[in-house]
PDB file of C-alpha atoms in Angstrom:
ATOM      1  CA  MET T   1     -37.151 261.277 -10.561  1.00 73.00           C
ATOM      2  CA  PRO T   2     -38.722 259.359  -7.645  1.00 82.00           C
ATOM      3  CA  PRO T   3     -38.167 255.618  -7.346  1.00 87.00           C
ATOM      4  CA  THR T   4     -40.434 253.487  -9.497  1.00 91.00           C
ATOM      5  CA  TYR T   5     -42.637 250.792  -8.038  1.00 93.00           C
ATOM      6  CA  ARG T   6     -40.226 248.185  -9.420  1.00 94.00           C
ATOM      7  CA  GLN T   7     -37.274 249.828  -7.711  1.00 93.00           C
ATOM      8  CA  ARG T   8     -39.139 249.948  -4.417  1.00 92.00           C
ATOM      9  CA  LEU T   9     -40.151 246.278  -4.732  1.00 94.00           C
ATOM     10  CA  ARG T  10     -36.488 245.363  -5.202  1.00 95.00           C
ATOM     11  CA  VAL T  11     -35.172 247.539  -2.374  1.00 94.00           C
ATOM     12  CA  GLU T  12     -37.935 246.833   0.150  1.00 93.00           C
ATOM     13  CA  GLY T  13     -38.071 243.147  -0.717  1.00 96.00           C
ATOM     14  CA  GLY T  14     -34.306 242.783  -0.513  1.00 97.00           C
ATOM     15  CA  THR T  15     -34.209 244.598   2.819  1.00 96.00           C
ATOM     16  CA  LEU T  16     -37.028 242.466   4.242  1.00 97.00           C
ATOM     17  CA  ALA T  17     -35.339 239.266   3.044  1.00 98.00           C
ATOM     18  CA  ALA T  18     -32.014 240.369   4.552  1.00 98.00           C
ATOM     19  CA  CYS T  19     -33.648 241.202   7.892  1.00 98.00           C
ATOM     20  CA  GLY T  20     -35.369 237.814   7.902  1.00 98.00           C
ATOM     21  CA  ALA T  21     -32.132 236.019   7.004  1.00 98.00           C
ATOM     22  CA  ILE T  22     -30.196 237.780   9.769  1.00 98.00           C
ATOM     23  CA  GLY T  23     -32.949 236.976  12.271  1.00 97.00           C
ATOM     24  CA  THR T  24     -33.015 233.367  11.121  1.00 98.00           C
ATOM     25  CA  ALA T  25     -29.252 233.030  11.523  1.00 98.00           C
ATOM     26  CA  ILE T  26     -29.328 234.595  14.999  1.00 97.00           C
ATOM     27  CA  LEU T  27     -32.116 232.275  16.133  1.00 97.00           C
ATOM     28  CA  LEU T  28     -30.581 229.114  14.672  1.00 97.00           C
ATOM     29  CA  VAL T  29     -27.148 229.823  16.127  1.00 97.00           C
ATOM     30  CA  GLY T  30     -28.164 231.361  19.432  1.00 95.00           C
ATOM     31  CA  VAL T  31     -31.447 229.813  20.552  1.00 95.00           C
ATOM     32  CA  ASP T  32     -31.782 226.036  20.903  1.00 95.00           C
ATOM     33  CA  GLN T  33     -35.580 226.212  21.085  1.00 94.00           C
ATOM     34  CA  SER T  34     -35.705 227.706  17.570  1.00 95.00           C
ATOM     35  CA  ARG T  35     -34.624 224.332  16.160  1.00 95.00           C
ATOM     36  CA  ARG T  36     -37.556 222.527  17.758  1.00 94.00           C
ATOM     37  CA  GLY T  37     -40.086 220.976  15.338  1.00 93.00           C
ATOM     38  CA  PRO T  38     -38.211 221.352  12.036  1.00 95.00           C
ATOM     39  CA  ALA T  39     -40.858 219.469  10.058  1.00 96.00           C
ATOM     40  CA  SER T  40     -43.543 221.853  11.304  1.00 95.00           C
ATOM     41  CA  THR T  41     -41.404 224.886  10.500  1.00 96.00           C
ATOM     42  CA  ILE T  42     -40.639 223.634   7.005  1.00 97.00           C
ATOM     43  CA  GLY T  43     -44.285 222.727   6.403  1.00 97.00           C
ATOM     44  CA  GLN T  44     -45.522 226.135   7.506  1.00 97.00           C
ATOM     45  CA  LEU T  45     -42.955 227.915   5.350  1.00 97.00           C
ATOM     46  CA  VAL T  46     -44.027 225.817   2.356  1.00 98.00           C
ATOM     47  CA  VAL T  47     -47.600 226.972   2.980  1.00 98.00           C
ATOM     48  CA  VAL T  48     -46.389 230.594   3.135  1.00 97.00           C
ATOM     49  CA  GLY T  49     -44.581 230.083  -0.179  1.00 97.00           C
ATOM     50  CA  LEU T  50     -47.681 228.631  -1.802  1.00 98.00           C
ATOM     51  CA  LEU T  51     -49.857 231.472  -0.523  1.00 97.00           C
ATOM     52  CA  LEU T  52     -47.328 233.998  -1.831  1.00 96.00           C
ATOM     53  CA  GLY T  53     -47.379 232.275  -5.207  1.00 96.00           C
ATOM     54  CA  TRP T  54     -51.158 232.548  -5.312  1.00 97.00           C
ATOM     55  CA  PHE T  55     -51.918 235.928  -3.721  1.00 95.00           C
ATOM     56  CA  GLY T  56     -48.789 237.918  -4.653  1.00 95.00           C
ATOM     57  CA  PRO T  57     -49.268 238.001  -8.428  1.00 96.00           C
ATOM     58  CA  ARG T  58     -52.996 238.631  -8.039  1.00 95.00           C
ATOM     59  CA  SER T  59     -52.440 241.539  -5.673  1.00 93.00           C
ATOM     60  CA  VAL T  60     -49.857 243.138  -7.970  1.00 95.00           C
ATOM     61  CA  GLY T  61     -52.091 242.500 -10.999  1.00 95.00           C
ATOM     62  CA  ARG T  62     -55.002 244.267  -9.287  1.00 94.00           C
ATOM     63  CA  ALA T  63     -52.819 247.241  -8.337  1.00 94.00           C
ATOM     64  CA  LEU T  64     -51.521 247.525 -11.907  1.00 96.00           C
ATOM     65  CA  ALA T  65     -55.016 247.203 -13.390  1.00 95.00           C
ATOM     66  CA  ARG T  66     -56.345 249.943 -11.073  1.00 94.00           C
ATOM     67  CA  SER T  67     -53.473 252.326 -11.774  1.00 94.00           C
ATOM     68  CA  LYS T  68     -54.214 255.699 -13.263  1.00 92.00           C
ATOM     69  CA  PRO T  69     -52.200 258.082 -15.433  1.00 93.00           C
ATOM     70  CA  CYS T  70     -50.317 260.715 -13.448  1.00 87.00           C
ATOM     71  CA  GLY T  71     -48.655 264.008 -14.168  1.00 80.00           C
ATOM     72  CA  VAL T  72     -44.980 264.486 -13.380  1.00 73.00           C
ATOM     73  CA  GLY T  73     -45.797 266.201 -10.064  1.00 74.00           C
ATOM     74  CA  GLN T  74     -47.771 263.195  -8.834  1.00 74.00           C
ATOM     75  CA  LEU T  75     -45.193 260.533  -9.616  1.00 73.00           C
ATOM     76  CA  GLY T  76     -43.855 258.885  -6.519  1.00 68.00           C
ATOM     77  CA  SER T  77     -46.036 261.041  -4.281  1.00 66.00           C
ATOM     78  CA  GLY T  78     -47.146 257.962  -2.348  1.00 67.00           C
ATOM     79  CA  GLU T  79     -44.873 257.414   0.629  1.00 69.00           C
ATOM     80  CA  PRO T  80     -42.761 254.272   0.284  1.00 73.00           C
ATOM     81  CA  THR T  81     -42.231 252.048   3.286  1.00 78.00           C
ATOM     82  CA  PRO T  82     -39.321 253.581   5.207  1.00 86.00           C
ATOM     83  CA  LEU T  83     -36.537 250.988   5.182  1.00 91.00           C
ATOM     84  CA  TRP T  84     -35.728 251.556   8.863  1.00 93.00           C
ATOM     85  CA  GLN T  85     -39.167 250.159   9.737  1.00 94.00           C
ATOM     86  CA  LEU T  86     -38.481 246.725   8.251  1.00 95.00           C
ATOM     87  CA  PRO T  87     -35.943 245.518  10.871  1.00 96.00           C
ATOM     88  CA  VAL T  88     -38.215 246.891  13.598  1.00 96.00           C
ATOM     89  CA  ILE T  89     -41.205 245.016  12.162  1.00 95.00           C
ATOM     90  CA  VAL T  90     -39.251 241.757  11.730  1.00 97.00           C
ATOM     91  CA  GLY T  91     -37.738 242.035  15.211  1.00 97.00           C
ATOM     92  CA  GLY T  92     -41.052 242.922  16.824  1.00 97.00           C
ATOM     93  CA  LEU T  93     -43.010 240.126  15.156  1.00 97.00           C
ATOM     94  CA  THR T  94     -40.239 237.644  15.903  1.00 97.00           C
ATOM     95  CA  GLY T  95     -40.102 238.683  19.551  1.00 97.00           C
ATOM     96  CA  VAL T  96     -43.859 238.418  20.018  1.00 97.00           C
ATOM     97  CA  ALA T  97     -43.972 235.030  18.287  1.00 97.00           C
ATOM     98  CA  GLY T  98     -40.982 233.813  20.306  1.00 96.00           C
ATOM     99  CA  VAL T  99     -42.434 234.843  23.648  1.00 96.00           C
ATOM    100  CA  VAL T 100     -45.988 233.669  22.916  1.00 97.00           C
ATOM    101  CA  GLY T 101     -45.385 230.556  20.814  1.00 95.00           C
ATOM    102  CA  GLY T 102     -41.763 229.617  21.435  1.00 95.00           C
ATOM    103  CA  TRP T 103     -38.649 230.523  19.494  1.00 96.00           C
ATOM    104  CA  ASP T 104     -39.447 227.975  16.799  1.00 96.00           C
ATOM    105  CA  ALA T 105     -42.426 230.226  16.044  1.00 96.00           C
ATOM    106  CA  GLY T 106     -40.009 233.153  15.915  1.00 96.00           C
ATOM    107  CA  LEU T 107     -37.986 231.201  13.362  1.00 97.00           C
ATOM    108  CA  ARG T 108     -41.101 230.759  11.261  1.00 97.00           C
ATOM    109  CA  VAL T 109     -41.596 234.526  11.305  1.00 97.00           C
ATOM    110  CA  THR T 110     -38.041 235.258  10.184  1.00 98.00           C
ATOM    111  CA  GLY T 111     -38.213 232.523   7.541  1.00 98.00           C
ATOM    112  CA  GLY T 112     -41.525 233.928   6.332  1.00 98.00           C
ATOM    113  CA  CYS T 113     -39.941 237.371   6.045  1.00 98.00           C
ATOM    114  CA  VAL T 114     -37.210 235.892   3.867  1.00 98.00           C
ATOM    115  CA  LEU T 115     -39.828 234.351   1.584  1.00 98.00           C
ATOM    116  CA  VAL T 116     -41.988 237.479   1.386  1.00 97.00           C
ATOM    117  CA  GLY T 117     -38.958 239.673   0.723  1.00 97.00           C
ATOM    118  CA  LEU T 118     -37.639 237.411  -2.015  1.00 98.00           C
ATOM    119  CA  ALA T 119     -41.093 237.210  -3.596  1.00 98.00           C
ATOM    120  CA  GLN T 120     -41.263 241.010  -3.699  1.00 96.00           C
ATOM    121  CA  ALA T 121     -37.725 241.577  -4.905  1.00 97.00           C
ATOM    122  CA  VAL T 122     -37.669 238.871  -7.545  1.00 97.00           C
ATOM    123  CA  VAL T 123     -41.061 237.479  -8.582  1.00 97.00           C
ATOM    124  CA  LEU T 124     -43.348 240.480  -8.198  1.00 97.00           C
ATOM    125  CA  GLU T 125     -40.747 242.902  -9.541  1.00 97.00           C
ATOM    126  CA  ARG T 126     -40.489 240.782 -12.709  1.00 97.00           C
ATOM    127  CA  LEU T 127     -44.284 240.846 -13.148  1.00 97.00           C
ATOM    128  CA  VAL T 128     -44.244 244.632 -12.983  1.00 97.00           C
ATOM    129  CA  ALA T 129     -41.283 244.754 -15.395  1.00 97.00           C
ATOM    130  CA  ALA T 130     -43.183 242.655 -17.927  1.00 97.00           C
ATOM    131  CA  ARG T 131     -46.245 244.901 -17.703  1.00 96.00           C
ATOM    132  CA  GLU T 132     -44.105 248.029 -18.017  1.00 96.00           C
ATOM    133  CA  ALA T 133     -42.384 246.672 -21.117  1.00 94.00           C
ATOM    134  CA  ALA T 134     -45.649 245.577 -22.721  1.00 95.00           C
ATOM    135  CA  LEU T 135     -47.426 248.894 -22.117  1.00 94.00           C
ATOM    136  CA  THR T 136     -44.398 251.238 -22.279  1.00 93.00           C
ATOM    137  CA  ARG T 137     -45.070 252.822 -18.923  1.00 94.00           C
ATOM    138  CA  SER T 138     -43.461 253.107 -15.519  1.00 93.00           C
ATOM    139  CA  TYR T 139     -45.462 252.619 -12.330  1.00 94.00           C
ATOM    140  CA  PHE T 140     -45.130 254.686  -9.153  1.00 92.00           C
ATOM    141  CA  ARG T 141     -46.779 254.613  -5.758  1.00 89.00           C
ATOM    142  CA  ILE T 142     -49.252 257.407  -5.222  1.00 86.00           C
ATOM    143  CA  PRO T 143     -51.126 258.535  -2.084  1.00 81.00           C
ATOM    144  CA  GLY T 144     -53.438 255.931  -0.598  1.00 79.00           C
ATOM    145  CA  SER T 145     -50.959 253.058  -0.400  1.00 72.00           C
ATOM    146  CA  ARG T 146     -51.068 251.267   2.954  1.00 72.00           C
ATOM    147  CA  ILE T 147     -49.251 248.198   4.228  1.00 67.00           C
ATOM    148  CA  LEU T 148     -52.458 246.257   4.966  1.00 70.00           C
ATOM    149  CA  ARG T 149     -54.764 247.823   2.356  1.00 74.00           C
ATOM    150  CA  GLY T 150     -52.505 247.464  -0.646  1.00 78.00           C
ATOM    151  CA  THR T 151     -50.594 249.619  -3.027  1.00 85.00           C
ATOM    152  CA  VAL T 152     -52.149 252.402  -5.060  1.00 88.00           C
ATOM    153  CA  LEU T 153     -50.287 253.049  -8.296  1.00 92.00           C
ATOM    154  CA  GLY T 154     -50.091 255.702 -10.932  1.00 91.00           C
ATOM    155  CA  TYR T 155     -48.149 255.488 -14.157  1.00 93.00           C
ATOM    156  CA  ALA T 156     -46.278 257.600 -16.642  1.00 91.00           C
ATOM    157  CA  ASP T 157     -46.007 256.756 -20.310  1.00 88.00           C
ATOM    158  CA  THR T 158     -42.430 255.926 -21.307  1.00 82.00           C
ATOM    159  CA  SER T 159     -42.910 255.394 -25.027  1.00 72.00           C
ATOM    160  CA  PRO T 160     -40.267 257.187 -27.134  1.00 67.00           C
ATOM    161  CA  ALA T 161     -42.867 259.415 -28.790  1.00 59.00           C
ATOM    162  CA  THR T 162     -43.924 260.928 -25.466  1.00 50.00           C
ATOM    163  CA  THR T 163     -40.551 261.184 -23.741  1.00 46.00           C
ATOM    164  CA  ILE T 164     -38.910 263.467 -26.343  1.00 43.00           C
TER     165      ILE T 164
END
């Protein structure tokens, strides 16, 4: 059985948060400039958290509402984000921000990755879990999912009457 959408949210979110935390630790310990402007960094990360709290649940709710029933052969046919890409993305974004805006900007990127990852792994995963329990279904990514265009989901009924 392919990984469910919930499982992927946990794994991808946890990996993204870990990459962000490692990057944050490296910057704080190794780069003096990353500690410049702490009030600005904290303020910007608060804004990121607020935006995640607003847009995250709405985005997941839209994906769940647009989901369609799938046969067994279609489940999980949408390619999940390869986990090896996450450290590359975090490192690349941090490097660009650090070179262009200073290493305090790089710290904001890594801190933002921690927040986004935790939101995925904890908050959004719980929203999907609640919907799955209420509707007795499991959600899976299907073809069409893209990092900037959103997730396309299909579902399989998991009620006892249909799983026997």
